[in-house]
Amino acid sequence: MLDELIKIDIKTLRSFMAIVECQGVTAAQSRLNVTPSVISGHLTHLEDRLGMTLCQRGRAGFKLTEDGAAVYEACLSFTEAVASFQHQLHYIQQLDSVRGGHIRLCLIDQMPTFFYDALRQCLADSYRNNPLIHFSIDVQSPESMLDKLLSNESDIGVGYFGSFPPLLTFQSAFIEKQVVCCGREHSLFYDSEHLTFKDLEQNYPWIKRGYITDLSINHVRPKTLSATTYHMEATAQLILAGHHVGYLPNDLAMRYAEMGLMKILLPDEASYEVKHHWAYRENLHKQTAGFLQQMTGLLKQ
C-alpha cells in the first residue's frame, strides 16, 4: 500500500477531497479551477491505484462508498501530516530570524475601507515595535486562499468562504454589504424608477462570480449569466462597460457612484450582507497570533 501511495500525486488526493467536500465532480470545478474531465481523471486514477470504488456518481447523484469515506478520513490525516511537516521546515528556516519573524497574510481583493484602516495601523505598529519583522501579503480568491492555508503557504487568510475545511479554524471578522450596480452606459442608469426585483433578475445580463456560486451567498437567481469574474475590480470593469449588472462591495460601488460612473440598483431589496471570516491553522506563531488579535480588536471598535 505504501508503494502505491508514493505513486499517487498529492494533487490527485486534493482533487478527491474537493470532490467529497463539494459533493460532486462538477461542483468541485470552481474550487480546483480545472475542467470536470480532468477531475474525473484524477478520481479514476486514484481508484485504479487503490483498487477501490470510492464513490458512486451518475444520474442518482454523488455518494461516497464505505471505502471512499475511509479514504477521505485518511486523506485528512495525510494532509494534516504534510502541512505539519511543511510548518516544521518553515520554522527551522526561520530560526535564524526569530526576533524578526515572518507573517504571511492572504486577503480577497477590494476589502472595506475600515478593514484597510485597521490593517495599516497594525502594520505600522508591527514594524515600529519590531523592525525586523517581515510581512508577505497576497491577494487571492477565497478558494485559492484556503488551498494556500491548507498547504501551509500562508498563515492567515480573511474573506468569505463557500466551504469550511475541518483542518482550519474560522473566526468571525466583519460583515460587509454587497449591492447591485449598473454602469453609466447601461439603460438602467437613467431609468430605474419602476424597476422591480423580478425584472432585474429576469431581463438583464448578470456577472457570475467564478469562485463562489451566487446561489450560496444571496437570494438573487439571475436568468442570464453571461460573464464570469474572480476579482471585484474585474467585476467593476464589466459593469462600467455598460452591458451587465452585478454585485460589488458597497465601499467600491460607492466610490464609482460618487464619480458618476455607476448607480446602485434596488439598494433595500437587492442588497445583502456577507460575513467574512479569519481562516488559519491552530497553534499560530506568537507574533502571528498577536497580529491577528490586534486586527480582531480594531475591527470590533
mmCIF file of C-alpha atoms in Angstrom:
data_model
loop_
_atom_site.group_PDB
_atom_site.id
_atom_site.type_symbol
_atom_site.label_atom_id
_atom_site.label_comp_id
_atom_site.label_asym_id
_atom_site.label_seq_id
_atom_site.Cartn_x
_atom_site.Cartn_y
_atom_site.Cartn_z
ATOM 1 C CA MET A 1 0.000 0.000 0.000
ATOM 2 C CA LEU A 2 2.878 2.415 0.772
ATOM 3 C CA ASP A 3 4.372 1.821 -2.695
ATOM 4 C CA GLU A 4 1.007 2.681 -4.241
ATOM 5 C CA LEU A 5 0.728 5.819 -2.113
ATOM 6 C CA ILE A 6 4.131 7.000 -3.277
ATOM 7 C CA LYS A 7 2.877 6.743 -6.869
ATOM 8 C CA ILE A 8 -0.201 8.860 -6.118
ATOM 9 C CA ASP A 9 0.225 12.565 -6.789
ATOM 10 C CA ILE A 10 -0.796 14.787 -3.856
ATOM 11 C CA LYS A 11 -2.799 16.807 -6.384
ATOM 12 C CA THR A 12 -4.883 13.682 -7.040
ATOM 13 C CA LEU A 13 -5.640 13.331 -3.331
ATOM 14 C CA ARG A 14 -6.617 17.003 -3.113
ATOM 15 C CA SER A 15 -8.921 16.540 -6.112
ATOM 16 C CA PHE A 16 -10.629 13.652 -4.328
ATOM 17 C CA MET A 17 -11.009 15.724 -1.163
ATOM 18 C CA ALA A 18 -12.506 18.585 -3.171
ATOM 19 C CA ILE A 19 -14.972 16.184 -4.825
ATOM 20 C CA VAL A 20 -16.084 14.936 -1.402
ATOM 21 C CA GLU A 21 -16.333 18.395 0.191
ATOM 22 C CA CYS A 22 -18.142 19.890 -2.825
ATOM 23 C CA GLN A 23 -20.333 16.786 -3.258
ATOM 24 C CA GLY A 24 -19.523 16.043 -6.858
ATOM 25 C CA VAL A 25 -17.087 16.387 -9.749
ATOM 26 C CA THR A 26 -18.864 19.309 -11.406
ATOM 27 C CA ALA A 27 -19.246 21.180 -8.115
ATOM 28 C CA ALA A 28 -15.505 20.783 -7.449
ATOM 29 C CA GLN A 29 -14.665 22.602 -10.686
ATOM 30 C CA SER A 30 -14.850 26.086 -9.136
ATOM 31 C CA ARG A 31 -12.506 25.175 -6.293
ATOM 32 C CA LEU A 32 -9.899 23.376 -8.396
ATOM 33 C CA ASN A 33 -10.198 25.649 -11.457
ATOM 34 C CA VAL A 34 -9.830 22.727 -13.877
ATOM 35 C CA THR A 35 -12.322 21.002 -16.152
ATOM 36 C CA PRO A 36 -14.612 18.207 -14.895
ATOM 37 C CA SER A 37 -12.874 15.764 -17.248
ATOM 38 C CA VAL A 38 -9.526 16.424 -15.532
ATOM 39 C CA ILE A 39 -11.113 15.978 -12.098
ATOM 40 C CA SER A 40 -12.792 12.730 -13.210
ATOM 41 C CA GLY A 41 -9.417 11.564 -14.500
ATOM 42 C CA HIS A 42 -7.845 12.193 -11.097
ATOM 43 C CA LEU A 43 -10.616 10.228 -9.403
ATOM 44 C CA THR A 44 -10.319 7.304 -11.811
ATOM 45 C CA HIS A 45 -6.533 7.292 -11.391
ATOM 46 C CA LEU A 46 -6.884 7.191 -7.608
ATOM 47 C CA GLU A 47 -9.457 4.397 -7.708
ATOM 48 C CA ASP A 48 -7.254 2.373 -10.074
ATOM 49 C CA ARG A 49 -4.186 2.833 -7.868
ATOM 50 C CA LEU A 50 -6.027 1.835 -4.715
ATOM 51 C CA GLY A 51 -8.151 -0.868 -6.323
ATOM 52 C CA MET A 52 -11.290 0.570 -4.743
ATOM 53 C CA THR A 53 -14.502 2.250 -5.804
ATOM 54 C CA LEU A 54 -14.512 5.479 -3.831
ATOM 55 C CA CYS A 55 -17.829 6.984 -4.868
ATOM 56 C CA GLN A 56 -20.936 6.373 -6.867
ATOM 57 C CA ARG A 57 -21.718 9.041 -9.439
ATOM 58 C CA GLY A 58 -24.325 9.367 -12.129
ATOM 59 C CA ARG A 59 -27.925 10.392 -12.520
ATOM 60 C CA ALA A 60 -28.716 9.344 -8.949
ATOM 61 C CA GLY A 61 -26.206 11.909 -7.697
ATOM 62 C CA PHE A 62 -22.953 11.731 -5.796
ATOM 63 C CA LYS A 63 -22.462 9.300 -2.906
ATOM 64 C CA LEU A 64 -19.344 8.105 -1.113
ATOM 65 C CA THR A 65 -18.816 4.384 -0.722
ATOM 66 C CA GLU A 66 -17.699 2.980 2.608
ATOM 67 C CA ASP A 67 -14.174 2.700 1.224
ATOM 68 C CA GLY A 68 -14.420 6.254 -0.066
ATOM 69 C CA ALA A 69 -15.355 7.611 3.347
ATOM 70 C CA ALA A 70 -12.411 5.782 4.921
ATOM 71 C CA VAL A 71 -10.002 7.075 2.253
ATOM 72 C CA TYR A 72 -11.290 10.625 2.777
ATOM 73 C CA GLU A 73 -10.565 10.371 6.523
ATOM 74 C CA ALA A 74 -7.096 9.054 5.675
ATOM 75 C CA CYS A 75 -6.598 11.999 3.293
ATOM 76 C CA LEU A 76 -7.438 14.419 6.096
ATOM 77 C CA SER A 77 -4.798 12.805 8.305
ATOM 78 C CA PHE A 78 -2.284 12.778 5.467
ATOM 79 C CA THR A 79 -2.910 16.444 4.628
ATOM 80 C CA GLU A 80 -2.515 17.329 8.298
ATOM 81 C CA ALA A 81 0.793 15.462 8.428
ATOM 82 C CA VAL A 82 2.104 17.111 5.239
ATOM 83 C CA ALA A 83 1.122 20.567 6.496
ATOM 84 C CA SER A 84 2.761 19.871 9.851
ATOM 85 C CA PHE A 85 5.935 18.764 8.064
ATOM 86 C CA GLN A 86 5.947 21.956 5.964
ATOM 87 C CA HIS A 87 5.288 24.039 9.059
ATOM 88 C CA GLN A 88 8.268 22.474 10.846
ATOM 89 C CA LEU A 89 10.520 23.115 7.854
ATOM 90 C CA HIS A 90 9.342 26.710 7.708
ATOM 91 C CA TYR A 91 10.019 27.106 11.418
ATOM 92 C CA ILE A 92 13.532 25.694 11.015
ATOM 93 C CA GLN A 93 14.190 28.100 8.143
ATOM 94 C CA GLN A 94 13.124 30.997 10.328
ATOM 95 C CA LEU A 95 15.213 30.064 13.385
ATOM 96 C CA ASP A 96 17.943 32.494 12.390
ATOM 97 C CA SER A 97 15.451 35.366 12.355
ATOM 98 C CA VAL A 98 13.213 34.561 15.318
ATOM 99 C CA ARG A 99 13.283 38.138 16.515
ATOM 100 C CA GLY A 100 12.064 39.345 13.165
ATOM 101 C CA GLY A 101 9.573 36.652 12.254
ATOM 102 C CA HIS A 102 7.559 36.241 9.078
ATOM 103 C CA ILE A 103 3.777 36.709 8.811
ATOM 104 C CA ARG A 104 2.131 35.528 5.587
ATOM 105 C CA LEU A 105 -1.273 37.122 5.052
ATOM 106 C CA CYS A 106 -3.884 36.411 2.344
ATOM 107 C CA LEU A 107 -6.727 38.827 1.501
ATOM 108 C CA ILE A 108 -9.535 38.879 -1.004
ATOM 109 C CA ASP A 109 -9.472 41.972 -3.193
ATOM 110 C CA GLN A 110 -11.400 45.185 -2.500
ATOM 111 C CA MET A 111 -11.863 44.968 1.252
ATOM 112 C CA PRO A 112 -13.899 47.630 3.098
ATOM 113 C CA THR A 113 -12.234 50.934 3.989
ATOM 114 C CA PHE A 114 -12.431 50.215 7.722
ATOM 115 C CA PHE A 115 -10.510 46.955 7.199
ATOM 116 C CA TYR A 116 -7.685 48.713 5.351
ATOM 117 C CA ASP A 117 -7.579 51.369 8.083
ATOM 118 C CA ALA A 118 -7.100 48.653 10.718
ATOM 119 C CA LEU A 119 -4.537 46.823 8.573
ATOM 120 C CA ARG A 120 -2.387 49.941 8.103
ATOM 121 C CA GLN A 121 -2.416 50.594 11.835
ATOM 122 C CA CYS A 122 -1.393 47.000 12.607
ATOM 123 C CA LEU A 123 1.389 47.048 10.027
ATOM 124 C CA ALA A 124 2.719 50.352 11.337
ATOM 125 C CA ASP A 125 2.645 49.118 14.947
ATOM 126 C CA SER A 126 4.296 45.812 13.991
ATOM 127 C CA TYR A 127 7.253 47.480 12.258
ATOM 128 C CA ARG A 128 7.527 50.144 14.950
ATOM 129 C CA ASN A 129 7.769 47.501 17.689
ATOM 130 C CA ASN A 130 9.848 45.022 15.686
ATOM 131 C CA PRO A 131 11.730 46.490 12.684
ATOM 132 C CA LEU A 132 12.987 43.031 11.637
ATOM 133 C CA ILE A 133 9.527 41.549 11.134
ATOM 134 C CA HIS A 134 8.644 40.535 7.569
ATOM 135 C CA PHE A 135 5.124 40.574 6.078
ATOM 136 C CA SER A 136 4.095 38.778 2.891
ATOM 137 C CA ILE A 137 0.664 39.968 1.701
ATOM 138 C CA ASP A 138 -1.105 38.172 -1.128
ATOM 139 C CA VAL A 139 -4.475 38.756 -2.829
ATOM 140 C CA GLN A 140 -6.351 35.564 -3.699
ATOM 141 C CA SER A 141 -9.829 34.259 -4.403
ATOM 142 C CA PRO A 142 -11.375 32.569 -1.331
ATOM 143 C CA GLU A 143 -10.865 29.046 -2.704
ATOM 144 C CA SER A 144 -7.221 29.686 -3.618
ATOM 145 C CA MET A 145 -6.729 31.185 -0.172
ATOM 146 C CA LEU A 146 -7.982 28.008 1.500
ATOM 147 C CA ASP A 147 -5.591 25.928 -0.611
ATOM 148 C CA LYS A 148 -2.666 28.127 0.467
ATOM 149 C CA LEU A 149 -3.643 27.805 4.125
ATOM 150 C CA LEU A 150 -4.088 24.029 3.891
ATOM 151 C CA SER A 151 -0.696 23.615 2.202
ATOM 152 C CA ASN A 152 0.930 25.947 4.763
ATOM 153 C CA GLU A 153 1.869 28.529 2.151
ATOM 154 C CA SER A 154 0.030 31.192 4.159
ATOM 155 C CA ASP A 155 -0.536 31.799 7.875
ATOM 156 C CA ILE A 156 -3.773 33.809 7.976
ATOM 157 C CA GLY A 157 -6.495 34.437 5.424
ATOM 158 C CA VAL A 158 -9.541 36.691 5.543
ATOM 159 C CA GLY A 159 -12.541 36.597 3.225
ATOM 160 C CA TYR A 160 -15.928 34.991 2.750
ATOM 161 C CA PHE A 161 -15.883 31.290 2.059
ATOM 162 C CA GLY A 162 -18.170 28.756 0.430
ATOM 163 C CA SER A 163 -16.692 25.869 2.404
ATOM 164 C CA PHE A 164 -15.040 25.470 5.801
ATOM 165 C CA PRO A 165 -12.438 22.661 5.699
ATOM 166 C CA PRO A 166 -12.135 20.924 9.078
ATOM 167 C CA LEU A 167 -8.356 21.311 9.184
ATOM 168 C CA LEU A 168 -8.670 25.092 9.501
ATOM 169 C CA THR A 169 -10.018 27.323 12.253
ATOM 170 C CA PHE A 170 -12.537 30.002 11.267
ATOM 171 C CA GLN A 171 -13.263 33.131 13.305
ATOM 172 C CA SER A 172 -15.766 35.882 12.501
ATOM 173 C CA ALA A 173 -14.053 39.026 11.176
ATOM 174 C CA PHE A 174 -16.674 41.526 9.997
ATOM 175 C CA ILE A 175 -19.850 41.904 7.933
ATOM 176 C CA GLU A 176 -19.865 43.634 4.549
ATOM 177 C CA LYS A 177 -22.778 44.862 2.425
ATOM 178 C CA GLN A 178 -22.999 43.827 -1.229
ATOM 179 C CA VAL A 179 -25.055 45.894 -3.694
ATOM 180 C CA VAL A 180 -26.223 45.513 -7.301
ATOM 181 C CA CYS A 181 -24.812 48.092 -9.720
ATOM 182 C CA CYS A 182 -25.046 49.170 -13.318
ATOM 183 C CA GLY A 183 -22.686 51.430 -15.240
ATOM 184 C CA ARG A 184 -23.361 54.817 -16.801
ATOM 185 C CA GLU A 185 -23.657 53.185 -20.241
ATOM 186 C CA HIS A 186 -26.461 50.874 -19.049
ATOM 187 C CA SER A 187 -30.116 51.774 -19.708
ATOM 188 C CA LEU A 188 -30.986 51.351 -16.012
ATOM 189 C CA PHE A 189 -28.589 54.132 -15.072
ATOM 190 C CA TYR A 190 -31.093 56.635 -16.433
ATOM 191 C CA ASP A 191 -34.386 54.768 -15.988
ATOM 192 C CA SER A 192 -34.796 52.525 -12.940
ATOM 193 C CA GLU A 193 -37.717 54.271 -11.240
ATOM 194 C CA HIS A 194 -40.162 51.428 -11.898
ATOM 195 C CA LEU A 195 -37.596 48.599 -11.727
ATOM 196 C CA THR A 196 -38.737 45.524 -9.775
ATOM 197 C CA PHE A 197 -36.668 42.780 -8.230
ATOM 198 C CA LYS A 198 -38.126 40.176 -10.615
ATOM 199 C CA ASP A 199 -37.458 42.414 -13.617
ATOM 200 C CA LEU A 200 -33.827 42.816 -12.525
ATOM 201 C CA GLU A 201 -33.416 39.034 -12.229
ATOM 202 C CA GLN A 202 -35.123 38.046 -15.449
ATOM 203 C CA ASN A 203 -34.470 40.757 -18.021
ATOM 204 C CA TYR A 204 -30.829 41.838 -17.673
ATOM 205 C CA PRO A 205 -27.474 40.051 -18.169
ATOM 206 C CA TRP A 206 -25.572 39.406 -14.909
ATOM 207 C CA ILE A 207 -21.971 38.769 -13.937
ATOM 208 C CA LYS A 208 -21.247 35.500 -12.120
ATOM 209 C CA ARG A 209 -18.522 35.188 -9.509
ATOM 210 C CA GLY A 210 -16.283 32.329 -10.516
ATOM 211 C CA TYR A 211 -15.015 31.395 -7.088
ATOM 212 C CA ILE A 212 -18.323 31.030 -5.256
ATOM 213 C CA THR A 213 -21.786 30.434 -6.651
ATOM 214 C CA ASP A 214 -24.251 33.278 -6.237
ATOM 215 C CA LEU A 215 -26.869 30.772 -5.098
ATOM 216 C CA SER A 216 -24.860 30.064 -1.977
ATOM 217 C CA ILE A 217 -24.478 33.661 -0.812
ATOM 218 C CA ASN A 218 -27.562 35.629 -1.839
ATOM 219 C CA HIS A 219 -31.180 35.347 -2.848
ATOM 220 C CA VAL A 220 -30.910 36.518 -6.470
ATOM 221 C CA ARG A 221 -31.497 33.927 -9.218
ATOM 222 C CA PRO A 222 -30.500 35.643 -12.493
ATOM 223 C CA LYS A 223 -31.874 34.197 -15.722
ATOM 224 C CA THR A 224 -28.843 35.242 -17.779
ATOM 225 C CA LEU A 225 -25.236 34.887 -16.574
ATOM 226 C CA SER A 226 -23.009 35.837 -19.499
ATOM 227 C CA ALA A 227 -19.742 36.837 -17.789
ATOM 228 C CA THR A 228 -17.590 35.351 -15.012
ATOM 229 C CA THR A 229 -15.035 37.116 -12.822
ATOM 230 C CA TYR A 230 -12.741 36.105 -9.969
ATOM 231 C CA HIS A 231 -11.959 39.580 -8.620
ATOM 232 C CA MET A 232 -14.093 42.590 -7.689
ATOM 233 C CA GLU A 233 -12.151 45.056 -9.834
ATOM 234 C CA ALA A 234 -12.762 42.837 -12.863
ATOM 235 C CA THR A 235 -16.460 42.815 -11.974
ATOM 236 C CA ALA A 236 -16.397 46.609 -11.745
ATOM 237 C CA GLN A 237 -14.844 46.939 -15.203
ATOM 238 C CA LEU A 238 -17.534 44.744 -16.751
ATOM 239 C CA ILE A 239 -20.234 46.802 -15.032
ATOM 240 C CA LEU A 240 -18.628 50.026 -16.255
ATOM 241 C CA ALA A 241 -18.654 48.655 -19.808
ATOM 242 C CA GLY A 242 -22.422 49.007 -19.678
ATOM 243 C CA HIS A 243 -23.823 45.599 -20.695
ATOM 244 C CA HIS A 244 -24.104 43.814 -17.334
ATOM 245 C CA VAL A 245 -25.372 44.323 -13.817
ATOM 246 C CA GLY A 246 -23.605 42.672 -10.905
ATOM 247 C CA TYR A 247 -22.760 42.714 -7.227
ATOM 248 C CA LEU A 248 -19.951 44.802 -5.763
ATOM 249 C CA PRO A 249 -18.888 45.553 -2.186
ATOM 250 C CA ASN A 250 -20.693 48.682 -1.036
ATOM 251 C CA ASP A 251 -17.479 50.678 -0.471
ATOM 252 C CA LEU A 252 -16.228 50.013 -4.013
ATOM 253 C CA ALA A 253 -19.640 50.708 -5.549
ATOM 254 C CA MET A 254 -19.943 53.991 -3.657
ATOM 255 C CA ARG A 255 -16.560 55.210 -4.949
ATOM 256 C CA TYR A 256 -17.671 54.702 -8.546
ATOM 257 C CA ALA A 257 -21.146 56.114 -7.806
ATOM 258 C CA GLU A 258 -19.630 59.307 -6.366
ATOM 259 C CA MET A 259 -17.701 59.735 -9.626
ATOM 260 C CA GLY A 260 -20.968 59.436 -11.559
ATOM 261 C CA LEU A 261 -19.877 56.199 -13.238
ATOM 262 C CA MET A 262 -22.215 53.715 -11.518
ATOM 263 C CA LYS A 263 -25.660 53.501 -9.997
ATOM 264 C CA ILE A 264 -26.730 51.223 -7.135
ATOM 265 C CA LEU A 265 -29.988 49.453 -8.006
ATOM 266 C CA LEU A 266 -32.739 48.482 -5.542
ATOM 267 C CA PRO A 267 -30.474 49.131 -2.521
ATOM 268 C CA ASP A 268 -33.038 47.897 0.001
ATOM 269 C CA GLU A 269 -34.449 44.932 -1.884
ATOM 270 C CA ALA A 270 -31.454 43.501 -3.739
ATOM 271 C CA SER A 271 -28.550 44.142 -1.363
ATOM 272 C CA TYR A 272 -27.358 41.523 1.116
ATOM 273 C CA GLU A 273 -24.733 41.110 3.827
ATOM 274 C CA VAL A 274 -21.736 38.789 3.736
ATOM 275 C CA LYS A 275 -19.950 37.538 6.832
ATOM 276 C CA HIS A 276 -16.173 37.499 6.423
ATOM 277 C CA HIS A 277 -14.020 35.123 8.473
ATOM 278 C CA TRP A 278 -10.433 34.841 9.512
ATOM 279 C CA ALA A 279 -9.071 31.441 8.493
ATOM 280 C CA TYR A 280 -5.923 29.890 9.937
ATOM 281 C CA ARG A 281 -4.375 26.743 11.318
ATOM 282 C CA GLU A 282 -4.240 26.163 15.044
ATOM 283 C CA ASN A 283 -1.056 26.840 17.029
ATOM 284 C CA LEU A 284 -0.145 30.089 15.309
ATOM 285 C CA HIS A 285 3.316 31.513 15.973
ATOM 286 C CA LYS A 286 3.239 34.027 18.831
ATOM 287 C CA GLN A 287 3.846 37.036 16.575
ATOM 288 C CA THR A 288 1.214 35.906 14.068
ATOM 289 C CA ALA A 289 -1.296 35.300 16.837
ATOM 290 C CA GLY A 290 -0.546 38.765 18.233
ATOM 291 C CA PHE A 291 -1.143 40.376 14.849
ATOM 292 C CA LEU A 292 -4.465 38.546 14.492
ATOM 293 C CA GLN A 293 -5.511 39.565 17.999
ATOM 294 C CA GLN A 294 -4.770 43.230 17.295
ATOM 295 C CA MET A 295 -6.652 43.166 13.981
ATOM 296 C CA THR A 296 -9.621 41.472 15.635
ATOM 297 C CA GLY A 297 -9.706 44.113 18.358
ATOM 298 C CA LEU A 298 -9.554 47.023 15.905
ATOM 299 C CA LEU A 299 -12.338 45.613 13.725
ATOM 300 C CA LYS A 300 -14.619 45.343 16.758
ATOM 301 C CA GLN A 301 -14.250 49.039 17.566
#
